[in-house]
PDB file of C-alpha atoms in Angstrom:
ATOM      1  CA  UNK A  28      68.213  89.214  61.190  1.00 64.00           C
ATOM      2  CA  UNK A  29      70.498  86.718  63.042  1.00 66.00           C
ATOM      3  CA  UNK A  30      73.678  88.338  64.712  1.00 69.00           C
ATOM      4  CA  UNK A  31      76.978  87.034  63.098  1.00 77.00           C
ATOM      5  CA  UNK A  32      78.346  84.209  65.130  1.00 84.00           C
ATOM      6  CA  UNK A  33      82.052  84.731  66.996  1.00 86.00           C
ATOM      7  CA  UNK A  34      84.777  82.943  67.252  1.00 91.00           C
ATOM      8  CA  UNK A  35      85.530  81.453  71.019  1.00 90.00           C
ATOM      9  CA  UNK A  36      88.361  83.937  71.079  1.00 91.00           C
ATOM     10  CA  UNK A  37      86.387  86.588  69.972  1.00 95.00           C
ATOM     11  CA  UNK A  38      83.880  86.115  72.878  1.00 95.00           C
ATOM     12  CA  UNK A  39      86.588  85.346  75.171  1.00 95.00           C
ATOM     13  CA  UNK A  40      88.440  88.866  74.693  1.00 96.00           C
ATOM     14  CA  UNK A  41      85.258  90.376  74.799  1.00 97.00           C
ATOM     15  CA  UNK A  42      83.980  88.926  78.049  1.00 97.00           C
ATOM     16  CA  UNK A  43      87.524  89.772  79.206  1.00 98.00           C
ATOM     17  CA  UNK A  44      86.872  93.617  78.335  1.00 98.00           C
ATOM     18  CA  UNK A  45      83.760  93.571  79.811  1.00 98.00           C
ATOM     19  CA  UNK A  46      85.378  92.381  83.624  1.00 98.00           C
ATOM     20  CA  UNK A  47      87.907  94.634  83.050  1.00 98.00           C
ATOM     21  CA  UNK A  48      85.252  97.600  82.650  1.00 98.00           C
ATOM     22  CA  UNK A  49      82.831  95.794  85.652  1.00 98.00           C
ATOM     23  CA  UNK A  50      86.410  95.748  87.778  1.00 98.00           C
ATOM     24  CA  UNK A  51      87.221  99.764  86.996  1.00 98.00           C
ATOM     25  CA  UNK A  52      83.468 100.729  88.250  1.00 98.00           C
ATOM     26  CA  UNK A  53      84.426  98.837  91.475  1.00 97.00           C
ATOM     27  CA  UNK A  54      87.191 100.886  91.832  1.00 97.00           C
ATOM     28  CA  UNK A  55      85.845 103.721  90.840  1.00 98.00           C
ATOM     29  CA  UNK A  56      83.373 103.313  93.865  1.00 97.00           C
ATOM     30  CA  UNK A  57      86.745 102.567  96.272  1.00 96.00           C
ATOM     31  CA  UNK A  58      88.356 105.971  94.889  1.00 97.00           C
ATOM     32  CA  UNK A  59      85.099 108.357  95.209  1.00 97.00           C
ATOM     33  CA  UNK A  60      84.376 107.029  98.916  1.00 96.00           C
ATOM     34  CA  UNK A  61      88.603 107.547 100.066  1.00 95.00           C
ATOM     35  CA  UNK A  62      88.492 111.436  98.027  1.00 96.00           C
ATOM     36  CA  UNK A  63      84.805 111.856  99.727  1.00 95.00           C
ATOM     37  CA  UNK A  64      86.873 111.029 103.025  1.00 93.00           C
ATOM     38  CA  UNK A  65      90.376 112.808 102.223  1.00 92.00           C
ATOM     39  CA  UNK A  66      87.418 116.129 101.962  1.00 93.00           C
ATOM     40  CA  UNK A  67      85.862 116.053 104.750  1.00 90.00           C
ATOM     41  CA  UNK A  68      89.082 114.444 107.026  1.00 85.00           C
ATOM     42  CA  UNK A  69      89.532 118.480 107.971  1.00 85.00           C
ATOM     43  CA  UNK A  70      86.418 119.061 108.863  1.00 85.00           C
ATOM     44  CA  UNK A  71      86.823 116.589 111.851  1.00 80.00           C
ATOM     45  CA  UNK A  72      90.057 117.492 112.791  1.00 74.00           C
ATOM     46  CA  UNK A  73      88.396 121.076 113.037  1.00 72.00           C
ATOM     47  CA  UNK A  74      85.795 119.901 115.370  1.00 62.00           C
ATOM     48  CA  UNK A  75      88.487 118.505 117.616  1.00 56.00           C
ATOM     49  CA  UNK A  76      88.930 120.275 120.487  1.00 55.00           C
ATOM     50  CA  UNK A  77      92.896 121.708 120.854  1.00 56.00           C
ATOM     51  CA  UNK A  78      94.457 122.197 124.146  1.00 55.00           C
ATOM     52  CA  UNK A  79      91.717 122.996 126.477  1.00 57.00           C
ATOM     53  CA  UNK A  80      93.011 123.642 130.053  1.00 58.00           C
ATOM     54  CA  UNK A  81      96.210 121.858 129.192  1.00 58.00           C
ATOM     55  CA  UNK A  82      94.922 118.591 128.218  1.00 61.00           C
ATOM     56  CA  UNK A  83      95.875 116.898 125.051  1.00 60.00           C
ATOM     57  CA  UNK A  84      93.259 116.615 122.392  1.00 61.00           C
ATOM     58  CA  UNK A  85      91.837 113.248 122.536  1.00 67.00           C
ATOM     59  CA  UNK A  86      92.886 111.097 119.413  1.00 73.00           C
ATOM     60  CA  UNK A  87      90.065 108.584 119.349  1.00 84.00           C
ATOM     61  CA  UNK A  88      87.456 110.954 119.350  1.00 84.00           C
ATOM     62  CA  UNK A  89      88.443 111.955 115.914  1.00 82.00           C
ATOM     63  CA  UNK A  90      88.803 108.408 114.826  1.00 87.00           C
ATOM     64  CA  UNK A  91      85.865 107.696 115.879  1.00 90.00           C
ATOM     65  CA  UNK A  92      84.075 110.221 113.800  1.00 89.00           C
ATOM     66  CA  UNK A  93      85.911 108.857 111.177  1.00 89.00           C
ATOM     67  CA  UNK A  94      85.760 105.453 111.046  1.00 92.00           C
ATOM     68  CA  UNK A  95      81.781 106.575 111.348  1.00 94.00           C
ATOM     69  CA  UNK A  96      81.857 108.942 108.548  1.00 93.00           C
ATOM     70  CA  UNK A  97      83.493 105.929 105.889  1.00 94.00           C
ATOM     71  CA  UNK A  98      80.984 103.539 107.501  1.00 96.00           C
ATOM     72  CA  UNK A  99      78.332 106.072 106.525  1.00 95.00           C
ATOM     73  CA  UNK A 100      79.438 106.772 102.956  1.00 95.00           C
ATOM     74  CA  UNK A 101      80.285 102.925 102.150  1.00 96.00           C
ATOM     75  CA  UNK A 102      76.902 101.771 103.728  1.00 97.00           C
ATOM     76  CA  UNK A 103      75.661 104.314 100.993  1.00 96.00           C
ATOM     77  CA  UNK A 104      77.562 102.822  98.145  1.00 96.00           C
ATOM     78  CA  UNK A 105      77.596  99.101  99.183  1.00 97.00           C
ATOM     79  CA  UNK A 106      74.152  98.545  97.221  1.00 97.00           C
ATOM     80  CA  UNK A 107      76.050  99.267  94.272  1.00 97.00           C
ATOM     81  CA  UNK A 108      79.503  97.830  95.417  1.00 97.00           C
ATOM     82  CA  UNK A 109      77.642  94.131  96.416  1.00 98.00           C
ATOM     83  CA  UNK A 110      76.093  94.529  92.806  1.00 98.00           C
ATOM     84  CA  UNK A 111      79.161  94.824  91.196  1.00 98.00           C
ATOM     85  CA  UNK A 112      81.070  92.267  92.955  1.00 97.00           C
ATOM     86  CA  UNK A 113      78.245  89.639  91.872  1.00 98.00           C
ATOM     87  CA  UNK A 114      78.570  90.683  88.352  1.00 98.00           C
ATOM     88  CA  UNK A 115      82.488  90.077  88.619  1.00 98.00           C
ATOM     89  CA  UNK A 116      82.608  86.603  90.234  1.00 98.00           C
ATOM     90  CA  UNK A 117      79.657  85.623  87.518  1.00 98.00           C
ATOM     91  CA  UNK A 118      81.771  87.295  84.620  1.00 98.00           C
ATOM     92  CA  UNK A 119      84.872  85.337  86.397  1.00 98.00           C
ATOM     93  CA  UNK A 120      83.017  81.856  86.082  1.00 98.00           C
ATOM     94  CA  UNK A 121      81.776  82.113  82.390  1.00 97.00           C
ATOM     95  CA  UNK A 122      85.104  83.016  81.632  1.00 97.00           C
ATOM     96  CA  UNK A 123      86.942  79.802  83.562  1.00 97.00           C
ATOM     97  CA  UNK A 124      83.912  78.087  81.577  1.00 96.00           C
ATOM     98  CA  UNK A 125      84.635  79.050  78.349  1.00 95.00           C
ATOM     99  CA  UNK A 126      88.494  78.888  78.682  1.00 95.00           C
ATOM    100  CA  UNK A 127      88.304  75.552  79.978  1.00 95.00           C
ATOM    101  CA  UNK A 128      86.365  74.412  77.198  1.00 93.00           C
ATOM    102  CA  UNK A 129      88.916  75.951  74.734  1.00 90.00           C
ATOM    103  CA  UNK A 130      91.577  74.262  76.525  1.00 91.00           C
ATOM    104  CA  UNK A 131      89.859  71.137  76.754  1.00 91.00           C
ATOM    105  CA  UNK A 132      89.358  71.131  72.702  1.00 80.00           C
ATOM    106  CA  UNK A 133      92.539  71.914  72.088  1.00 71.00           C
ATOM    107  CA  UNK A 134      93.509  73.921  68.536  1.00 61.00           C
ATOM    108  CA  UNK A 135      94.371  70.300  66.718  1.00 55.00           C
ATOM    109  CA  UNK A 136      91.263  67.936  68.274  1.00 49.00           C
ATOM    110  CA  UNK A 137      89.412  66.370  65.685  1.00 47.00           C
ATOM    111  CA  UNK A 138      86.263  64.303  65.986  1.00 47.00           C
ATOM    112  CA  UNK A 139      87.890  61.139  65.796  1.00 43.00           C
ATOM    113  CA  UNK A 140      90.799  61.827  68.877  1.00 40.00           C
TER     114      UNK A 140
END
């Protein structure tokens, strides 16, 4: 059974759907590593020590633990993230592809020119 052939719009709208979903996954991998952070951002700030002896809490010691807590959960994601990101700039070039060759045919070309 042969599958019914599309149109080049057709396939162009549908390739465009299908970065648009690739694109939202990517995303969605940005916005579950920031709430993962926004959750455990008190937790650090706990573990700072307050006024101790009348010095200041140190500032850097908390971003430190942070910037090494988002390093942690991205360097657990970024399998995924890299996977994605080759899947969009592959979906990006078969679409340039196929709209260039619509463009370059042109809605009135005819065999003869």
């Amino acid at each position: 059974m042969m599958a019914p052939v599309m149109s080049p719009e057709t396939q162009l709208s549908r390739m465009e759907d299908a970065r648009r979903q690739t694109q939202r996954q990517l995303e969605l991998i940005d916005r579950q590593i920031t709430r993962r952070m926004t959750a455990i951002l008190p937790k650090l700030a706990r573990r700072q020590t307050g006024y101790h002896r009348g010095k200041a809490p140190d500032g850097s010691t908390l971003l430190e633990r942070y910037r090494a807590n988002l390093a942690g959960l991205t360097a657990e994601r970024q399998p995924e993230a890299e996977a994605l990101s080759r899947k969009l700039a592959r979906q990006d070039a078969a679409i340039a592809a196929l709209r260039d060759r619509l463009s370059s045919a042109g809605p009135h070309s005819s065999p003869e020119g």
